[in-house]
Amino acid sequence: DAKTTQPNSMESNEEEPVHLPCNHSTISGTDYIHWYRQLPSQGPEYVIHGLTSNVNNRMASLAIAEDRKSSTLILHRATLRDAAVYYCILRSLNYGGSQGNLIFGKGTKLSVKP
Amino acid sequence: EAQVTQNPRYLITVTGKKLTVTCSQNMNHEYMSWYRQDPGLGLRQIYYSMNVEVTDKGDVPEGYKVSRKEKRNFPLILESPSPNQTSLYFCASSSPSTGTAYGYTFGSGTRLTVV
């Protein structure tokens, strides 16, 4: 399985942008890059996903390197409610068998200071 | 509201007493999965189902059973629970399409304690 590497933890100040990096040097051409977050005492929550182009939604932006070996999740203005563990995960476009599974790593624990 | 519903939220049981944790989704998703989360070990997949009557083992299937008789339901069965199955359990569902539905939707979790 293609794996991802993320920093264990990051800190941010409230109302400032946050850039959460993820390395996935062994990504294959059929892997989507997914980001999830898990707030304390809650289930993981889908944030965003992309394949090659940068993506924006109401929660965040996803910037994907041209060679697709790294990506960055961007929270434009961090709030205290954004304090969570953020997971970068590769999910295969080939849906058959276990390839469509989400395999979670340790993620990045984001702390937001007021 | 699109959601994955797990029941119960909290459960304390005794070793060996069979139990079922239910999971239901209202999004017509084909794909469903069960995870357990333990401190220091993160989220690990127990079983998954590609569609009705199609299930397969994840990374930690020992001691668990699942069934997928209907598209919306994916119960997790512990036939003889043991203390090492004390954990936080999450059910999730997804669609094979590559649109927004391709993201997983998770339930709120079931905290199981086996004494």
PDB file of C-alpha atoms in Angstrom:
ATOM      1  CA  ASP A   1       0.000   0.000   0.000  1.00  0.00           C
ATOM      2  CA  ALA A   2       1.205   3.461  -0.801  1.00  0.00           C
ATOM      3  CA  LYS A   3       1.996   5.307   2.410  1.00  0.00           C
ATOM      4  CA  THR A   4       1.983   8.900   3.571  1.00  0.00           C
ATOM      5  CA  THR A   5       4.249  10.827   5.924  1.00  0.00           C
ATOM      6  CA  GLN A   6       2.970  13.668   8.068  1.00  0.00           C
ATOM      7  CA  PRO A   7       4.437  15.646  10.961  1.00  0.00           C
ATOM      8  CA  ASN A   8       3.247  14.370  14.335  1.00  0.00           C
ATOM      9  CA  SER A   9       2.026  17.748  15.490  1.00  0.00           C
ATOM     10  CA  MET A  10       1.674  21.380  14.487  1.00  0.00           C
ATOM     11  CA  GLU A  11       0.595  24.553  16.211  1.00  0.00           C
ATOM     12  CA  SER A  12      -1.267  27.504  14.830  1.00  0.00           C
ATOM     13  CA  ASN A  13      -2.692  30.764  16.074  1.00  0.00           C
ATOM     14  CA  GLU A  14      -6.372  31.435  15.748  1.00  0.00           C
ATOM     15  CA  GLU A  15      -7.436  33.259  12.581  1.00  0.00           C
ATOM     16  CA  GLU A  16      -4.130  32.538  10.845  1.00  0.00           C
ATOM     17  CA  PRO A  17      -3.722  30.222   7.853  1.00  0.00           C
ATOM     18  CA  VAL A  18      -2.472  26.698   8.464  1.00  0.00           C
ATOM     19  CA  HIS A  19      -0.571  24.572   5.973  1.00  0.00           C
ATOM     20  CA  LEU A  20      -0.533  20.867   6.805  1.00  0.00           C
ATOM     21  CA  PRO A  21       2.006  18.958   4.693  1.00  0.00           C
ATOM     22  CA  CYS A  22       1.874  15.361   3.521  1.00  0.00           C
ATOM     23  CA  ASN A  23       4.473  13.376   1.595  1.00  0.00           C
ATOM     24  CA  HIS A  24       3.436  10.431  -0.552  1.00  0.00           C
ATOM     25  CA  SER A  25       6.438   9.704  -2.749  1.00  0.00           C
ATOM     26  CA  THR A  26       5.202   6.229  -3.782  1.00  0.00           C
ATOM     27  CA  ILE A  27       1.774   7.382  -4.952  1.00  0.00           C
ATOM     28  CA  SER A  28       0.447   5.600  -8.027  1.00  0.00           C
ATOM     29  CA  GLY A  29      -1.429   7.126 -10.927  1.00  0.00           C
ATOM     30  CA  THR A  30      -4.748   5.728  -9.674  1.00  0.00           C
ATOM     31  CA  ASP A  31      -4.466   7.010  -6.089  1.00  0.00           C
ATOM     32  CA  TYR A  32      -6.646   9.832  -4.876  1.00  0.00           C
ATOM     33  CA  ILE A  33      -5.325  11.976  -2.027  1.00  0.00           C
ATOM     34  CA  HIS A  34      -7.859  12.155   0.773  1.00  0.00           C
ATOM     35  CA  TRP A  35      -7.825  14.280   3.905  1.00  0.00           C
ATOM     36  CA  TYR A  36      -9.865  13.539   6.993  1.00  0.00           C
ATOM     37  CA  ARG A  37      -9.886  15.073  10.430  1.00  0.00           C
ATOM     38  CA  GLN A  38     -10.944  13.752  13.793  1.00  0.00           C
ATOM     39  CA  LEU A  39     -12.092  16.160  16.447  1.00  0.00           C
ATOM     40  CA  PRO A  40     -11.833  15.042  20.068  1.00  0.00           C
ATOM     41  CA  SER A  41     -14.421  12.398  20.965  1.00  0.00           C
ATOM     42  CA  GLN A  42     -15.816  12.252  17.420  1.00  0.00           C
ATOM     43  CA  GLY A  43     -15.555  10.044  14.382  1.00  0.00           C
ATOM     44  CA  PRO A  44     -13.299  10.989  11.478  1.00  0.00           C
ATOM     45  CA  GLU A  45     -14.751  13.594   9.161  1.00  0.00           C
ATOM     46  CA  TYR A  46     -14.109  13.875   5.428  1.00  0.00           C
ATOM     47  CA  VAL A  47     -12.403  17.157   4.552  1.00  0.00           C
ATOM     48  CA  ILE A  48     -11.371  17.078   0.921  1.00  0.00           C
ATOM     49  CA  HIS A  49      -9.881  14.901  -1.787  1.00  0.00           C
ATOM     50  CA  GLY A  50      -8.142  15.372  -5.118  1.00  0.00           C
ATOM     51  CA  LEU A  51      -6.292  13.599  -7.876  1.00  0.00           C
ATOM     52  CA  THR A  52      -4.069  16.037  -9.747  1.00  0.00           C
ATOM     53  CA  SER A  53      -5.468  19.540  -9.645  1.00  0.00           C
ATOM     54  CA  ASN A  54      -5.801  21.791  -6.631  1.00  0.00           C
ATOM     55  CA  VAL A  55      -9.213  21.591  -5.002  1.00  0.00           C
ATOM     56  CA  ASN A  56     -11.252  23.983  -2.894  1.00  0.00           C
ATOM     57  CA  ASN A  57     -14.330  23.457  -0.796  1.00  0.00           C
ATOM     58  CA  ARG A  58     -16.042  25.188   2.087  1.00  0.00           C
ATOM     59  CA  MET A  59     -13.761  23.571   4.640  1.00  0.00           C
ATOM     60  CA  ALA A  60     -10.319  23.792   3.108  1.00  0.00           C
ATOM     61  CA  SER A  61      -8.098  23.834   0.043  1.00  0.00           C
ATOM     62  CA  LEU A  62      -5.881  21.046  -1.199  1.00  0.00           C
ATOM     63  CA  ALA A  63      -2.710  21.913  -3.042  1.00  0.00           C
ATOM     64  CA  ILE A  64      -1.145  18.992  -4.938  1.00  0.00           C
ATOM     65  CA  ALA A  65       2.433  19.094  -6.179  1.00  0.00           C
ATOM     66  CA  GLU A  66       2.938  18.757  -9.907  1.00  0.00           C
ATOM     67  CA  ASP A  67       4.660  15.394  -9.472  1.00  0.00           C
ATOM     68  CA  ARG A  68       1.930  14.359  -6.980  1.00  0.00           C
ATOM     69  CA  LYS A  69       4.538  13.216  -4.459  1.00  0.00           C
ATOM     70  CA  SER A  70       3.338  15.685  -1.865  1.00  0.00           C
ATOM     71  CA  SER A  71       0.269  17.697  -0.985  1.00  0.00           C
ATOM     72  CA  THR A  72      -0.748  20.401   1.455  1.00  0.00           C
ATOM     73  CA  LEU A  73      -4.040  20.898   3.211  1.00  0.00           C
ATOM     74  CA  ILE A  74      -4.712  24.582   3.717  1.00  0.00           C
ATOM     75  CA  LEU A  75      -7.064  25.932   6.368  1.00  0.00           C
ATOM     76  CA  HIS A  76      -7.415  29.585   5.433  1.00  0.00           C
ATOM     77  CA  ARG A  77      -8.321  30.919   8.880  1.00  0.00           C
ATOM     78  CA  ALA A  78      -7.865  28.500  11.731  1.00  0.00           C
ATOM     79  CA  THR A  79     -10.454  28.532  14.482  1.00  0.00           C
ATOM     80  CA  LEU A  80     -10.400  26.797  17.848  1.00  0.00           C
ATOM     81  CA  ARG A  81     -12.844  24.266  16.383  1.00  0.00           C
ATOM     82  CA  ASP A  82     -10.209  23.220  13.852  1.00  0.00           C
ATOM     83  CA  ALA A  83      -8.076  21.653  16.592  1.00  0.00           C
ATOM     84  CA  ALA A  84      -8.045  17.995  15.579  1.00  0.00           C
ATOM     85  CA  VAL A  85      -5.947  15.169  14.201  1.00  0.00           C
ATOM     86  CA  TYR A  86      -5.640  15.501  10.421  1.00  0.00           C
ATOM     87  CA  TYR A  87      -5.063  12.402   8.327  1.00  0.00           C
ATOM     88  CA  CYS A  88      -3.672  12.333   4.797  1.00  0.00           C
ATOM     89  CA  ILE A  89      -4.624   9.052   3.110  1.00  0.00           C
ATOM     90  CA  LEU A  90      -4.263   7.597  -0.363  1.00  0.00           C
ATOM     91  CA  ARG A  91      -7.297   5.816  -1.745  1.00  0.00           C
ATOM     92  CA  SER A  92      -7.140   3.890  -4.994  1.00  0.00           C
ATOM     93  CA  LEU A  93      -9.448   4.715  -7.865  1.00  0.00           C
ATOM     94  CA  ASN A  94      -9.517   0.973  -8.513  1.00  0.00           C
ATOM     95  CA  TYR A  95     -12.433   0.204  -6.302  1.00  0.00           C
ATOM     96  CA  GLY A  96     -12.216  -3.549  -6.322  1.00  0.00           C
ATOM     97  CA  GLY A  97     -11.188  -5.523  -3.261  1.00  0.00           C
ATOM     98  CA  SER A  98      -9.176  -3.806  -0.571  1.00  0.00           C
ATOM     99  CA  GLN A  99      -7.900  -1.085  -2.870  1.00  0.00           C
ATOM    100  CA  GLY A 100     -10.778   1.195  -2.010  1.00  0.00           C
ATOM    101  CA  ASN A 101     -10.069   0.971   1.707  1.00  0.00           C
ATOM    102  CA  LEU A 102      -8.960   3.874   3.836  1.00  0.00           C
ATOM    103  CA  ILE A 103      -5.849   2.957   5.798  1.00  0.00           C
ATOM    104  CA  PHE A 104      -5.195   5.496   8.541  1.00  0.00           C
ATOM    105  CA  GLY A 105      -1.737   6.522   9.705  1.00  0.00           C
ATOM    106  CA  LYS A 106      -0.940   8.535  12.823  1.00  0.00           C
ATOM    107  CA  GLY A 107      -1.912  11.876  11.312  1.00  0.00           C
ATOM    108  CA  THR A 108      -0.942  15.392  12.430  1.00  0.00           C
ATOM    109  CA  LYS A 109      -2.326  16.725  15.666  1.00  0.00           C
ATOM    110  CA  LEU A 110      -3.154  20.388  15.114  1.00  0.00           C
ATOM    111  CA  SER A 111      -3.348  22.678  18.118  1.00  0.00           C
ATOM    112  CA  VAL A 112      -4.885  26.137  17.710  1.00  0.00           C
ATOM    113  CA  LYS A 113      -4.000  28.836  20.194  1.00  0.00           C
ATOM    114  CA  PRO A 114      -6.341  31.745  20.900  1.00  0.00           C
TER     115      PRO A 114
ATOM    116  CA  GLU B   1     -29.783  14.379   6.759  1.00  0.00           C
ATOM    117  CA  ALA B   2     -27.180  12.061   5.262  1.00  0.00           C
ATOM    118  CA  GLN B   3     -25.660  10.058   8.067  1.00  0.00           C
ATOM    119  CA  VAL B   4     -24.257   6.836   9.443  1.00  0.00           C
ATOM    120  CA  THR B   5     -25.990   5.757  12.634  1.00  0.00           C
ATOM    121  CA  GLN B   6     -24.395   3.442  15.133  1.00  0.00           C
ATOM    122  CA  ASN B   7     -26.033   1.930  18.182  1.00  0.00           C
ATOM    123  CA  PRO B   8     -25.415   1.795  21.023  1.00  0.00           C
ATOM    124  CA  ARG B   9     -23.094   4.741  21.745  1.00  0.00           C
ATOM    125  CA  TYR B  10     -21.839   3.147  24.951  1.00  0.00           C
ATOM    126  CA  LEU B  11     -21.871  -0.486  26.024  1.00  0.00           C
ATOM    127  CA  ILE B  12     -20.433  -2.325  28.996  1.00  0.00           C
ATOM    128  CA  THR B  13     -20.634  -6.096  28.812  1.00  0.00           C
ATOM    129  CA  VAL B  14     -19.124  -9.192  30.355  1.00  0.00           C
ATOM    130  CA  THR B  15     -16.667 -11.586  28.797  1.00  0.00           C
ATOM    131  CA  GLY B  16     -18.345 -14.171  26.582  1.00  0.00           C
ATOM    132  CA  LYS B  17     -21.745 -12.537  26.252  1.00  0.00           C
ATOM    133  CA  LYS B  18     -22.600 -12.184  22.572  1.00  0.00           C
ATOM    134  CA  LEU B  19     -23.336  -8.665  21.369  1.00  0.00           C
ATOM    135  CA  THR B  20     -24.146  -6.826  18.169  1.00  0.00           C
ATOM    136  CA  VAL B  21     -23.325  -3.235  17.306  1.00  0.00           C
ATOM    137  CA  THR B  22     -25.625  -1.942  14.611  1.00  0.00           C
ATOM    138  CA  CYS B  23     -24.702   0.398  11.768  1.00  0.00           C
ATOM    139  CA  SER B  24     -27.099   1.928   9.280  1.00  0.00           C
ATOM    140  CA  GLN B  25     -26.603   4.477   6.492  1.00  0.00           C
ATOM    141  CA  ASN B  26     -29.208   6.423   4.527  1.00  0.00           C
ATOM    142  CA  MET B  27     -27.068   7.430   1.534  1.00  0.00           C
ATOM    143  CA  ASN B  28     -27.504   4.290  -0.594  1.00  0.00           C
ATOM    144  CA  HIS B  29     -23.758   3.680  -0.336  1.00  0.00           C
ATOM    145  CA  GLU B  30     -22.369   0.405  -1.635  1.00  0.00           C
ATOM    146  CA  TYR B  31     -19.261   0.376   0.520  1.00  0.00           C
ATOM    147  CA  MET B  32     -19.318  -0.015   4.315  1.00  0.00           C
ATOM    148  CA  SER B  33     -16.571  -0.661   6.807  1.00  0.00           C
ATOM    149  CA  TRP B  34     -15.838  -1.130  10.511  1.00  0.00           C
ATOM    150  CA  TYR B  35     -12.832   0.311  12.350  1.00  0.00           C
ATOM    151  CA  ARG B  36     -11.600   0.153  15.889  1.00  0.00           C
ATOM    152  CA  GLN B  37      -9.527   2.871  17.514  1.00  0.00           C
ATOM    153  CA  ASP B  38      -7.136   2.267  20.366  1.00  0.00           C
ATOM    154  CA  PRO B  39      -4.633   4.633  22.032  1.00  0.00           C
ATOM    155  CA  GLY B  40      -1.257   4.410  20.360  1.00  0.00           C
ATOM    156  CA  LEU B  41      -2.552   2.114  17.607  1.00  0.00           C
ATOM    157  CA  GLY B  42      -4.809   4.518  15.765  1.00  0.00           C
ATOM    158  CA  LEU B  43      -7.694   3.471  13.531  1.00  0.00           C
ATOM    159  CA  ARG B  44      -7.546  -0.085  12.255  1.00  0.00           C
ATOM    160  CA  GLN B  45      -9.966  -1.703   9.857  1.00  0.00           C
ATOM    161  CA  ILE B  46     -11.856  -4.787  11.053  1.00  0.00           C
ATOM    162  CA  TYR B  47     -14.092  -5.752   8.123  1.00  0.00           C
ATOM    163  CA  TYR B  48     -15.445  -4.111   5.006  1.00  0.00           C
ATOM    164  CA  SER B  49     -18.205  -4.777   2.527  1.00  0.00           C
ATOM    165  CA  MET B  50     -18.217  -3.857  -1.146  1.00  0.00           C
ATOM    166  CA  ASN B  51     -21.960  -4.462  -1.494  1.00  0.00           C
ATOM    167  CA  VAL B  52     -24.811  -6.691  -0.330  1.00  0.00           C
ATOM    168  CA  GLU B  53     -23.583 -10.200   0.526  1.00  0.00           C
ATOM    169  CA  VAL B  54     -19.961  -9.190  -0.212  1.00  0.00           C
ATOM    170  CA  THR B  55     -17.712  -8.867   2.839  1.00  0.00           C
ATOM    171  CA  ASP B  56     -13.998  -9.229   3.464  1.00  0.00           C
ATOM    172  CA  LYS B  57     -11.510  -9.067   6.299  1.00  0.00           C
ATOM    173  CA  GLY B  58      -9.584  -5.942   7.155  1.00  0.00           C
ATOM    174  CA  ASP B  59      -6.419  -5.789   9.226  1.00  0.00           C
ATOM    175  CA  VAL B  60      -7.813  -6.991  12.577  1.00  0.00           C
ATOM    176  CA  PRO B  61     -10.778  -9.327  11.949  1.00  0.00           C
ATOM    177  CA  GLU B  62     -10.128 -11.894  14.692  1.00  0.00           C
ATOM    178  CA  GLY B  63     -13.017 -12.194  17.142  1.00  0.00           C
ATOM    179  CA  TYR B  64     -15.494 -10.321  14.934  1.00  0.00           C
ATOM    180  CA  LYS B  65     -18.169 -11.223  12.420  1.00  0.00           C
ATOM    181  CA  VAL B  66     -20.190  -9.067  10.048  1.00  0.00           C
ATOM    182  CA  SER B  67     -23.100  -9.504   7.688  1.00  0.00           C
ATOM    183  CA  ARG B  68     -24.500  -7.430   4.828  1.00  0.00           C
ATOM    184  CA  LYS B  69     -27.987  -8.677   4.059  1.00  0.00           C
ATOM    185  CA  GLU B  70     -29.293  -5.228   3.147  1.00  0.00           C
ATOM    186  CA  LYS B  71     -27.500  -2.318   1.535  1.00  0.00           C
ATOM    187  CA  ARG B  72     -28.164   0.100   4.386  1.00  0.00           C
ATOM    188  CA  ASN B  73     -27.129  -2.124   7.331  1.00  0.00           C
ATOM    189  CA  PHE B  74     -23.766  -3.554   8.341  1.00  0.00           C
ATOM    190  CA  PRO B  75     -23.856  -4.987  11.880  1.00  0.00           C
ATOM    191  CA  LEU B  76     -20.696  -5.924  13.788  1.00  0.00           C
ATOM    192  CA  ILE B  77     -21.044  -9.107  15.830  1.00  0.00           C
ATOM    193  CA  LEU B  78     -18.869 -10.152  18.741  1.00  0.00           C
ATOM    194  CA  GLU B  79     -19.837 -13.756  19.453  1.00  0.00           C
ATOM    195  CA  SER B  80     -17.660 -14.121  22.562  1.00  0.00           C
ATOM    196  CA  PRO B  81     -16.275 -10.728  23.578  1.00  0.00           C
ATOM    197  CA  SER B  82     -13.012 -10.557  25.461  1.00  0.00           C
ATOM    198  CA  PRO B  83     -11.384  -7.675  27.375  1.00  0.00           C
ATOM    199  CA  ASN B  84      -8.935  -7.032  24.504  1.00  0.00           C
ATOM    200  CA  GLN B  85     -11.922  -6.003  22.402  1.00  0.00           C
ATOM    201  CA  THR B  86     -12.511  -3.033  24.677  1.00  0.00           C
ATOM    202  CA  SER B  87     -12.210  -0.182  22.216  1.00  0.00           C
ATOM    203  CA  LEU B  88     -13.881   2.663  20.351  1.00  0.00           C
ATOM    204  CA  TYR B  89     -15.609   1.392  17.211  1.00  0.00           C
ATOM    205  CA  PHE B  90     -16.532   3.350  14.096  1.00  0.00           C
ATOM    206  CA  CYS B  91     -18.676   2.389  11.155  1.00  0.00           C
ATOM    207  CA  ALA B  92     -18.224   4.153   7.812  1.00  0.00           C
ATOM    208  CA  SER B  93     -19.792   4.152   4.365  1.00  0.00           C
ATOM    209  CA  SER B  94     -18.822   5.396   0.924  1.00  0.00           C
ATOM    210  CA  SER B  95     -19.764   5.302  -2.717  1.00  0.00           C
ATOM    211  CA  PRO B  96     -17.505   4.091  -5.523  1.00  0.00           C
ATOM    212  CA  SER B  97     -18.200   7.212  -7.539  1.00  0.00           C
ATOM    213  CA  THR B  98     -15.401   9.737  -7.752  1.00  0.00           C
ATOM    214  CA  GLY B  99     -17.524  12.726  -6.818  1.00  0.00           C
ATOM    215  CA  THR B 100     -18.109  14.100  -3.367  1.00  0.00           C
ATOM    216  CA  ALA B 101     -19.648  10.821  -2.292  1.00  0.00           C
ATOM    217  CA  TYR B 102     -16.279   9.184  -2.707  1.00  0.00           C
ATOM    218  CA  GLY B 103     -15.405  10.475   0.702  1.00  0.00           C
ATOM    219  CA  TYR B 104     -16.228   8.268   3.647  1.00  0.00           C
ATOM    220  CA  THR B 105     -18.947   9.199   6.120  1.00  0.00           C
ATOM    221  CA  PHE B 106     -18.309   7.955   9.643  1.00  0.00           C
ATOM    222  CA  GLY B 107     -20.674   7.238  12.483  1.00  0.00           C
ATOM    223  CA  SER B 108     -20.309   8.828  15.905  1.00  0.00           C
ATOM    224  CA  GLY B 109     -18.714   5.770  17.434  1.00  0.00           C
ATOM    225  CA  THR B 110     -19.516   3.040  19.931  1.00  0.00           C
ATOM    226  CA  ARG B 111     -17.430   2.833  23.075  1.00  0.00           C
ATOM    227  CA  LEU B 112     -17.339  -0.805  24.141  1.00  0.00           C
ATOM    228  CA  THR B 113     -15.997  -2.029  27.470  1.00  0.00           C
ATOM    229  CA  VAL B 114     -15.671  -5.763  28.089  1.00  0.00           C
ATOM    230  CA  VAL B 115     -15.110  -6.725  31.729  1.00  0.00           C
TER     231      VAL B 115
END
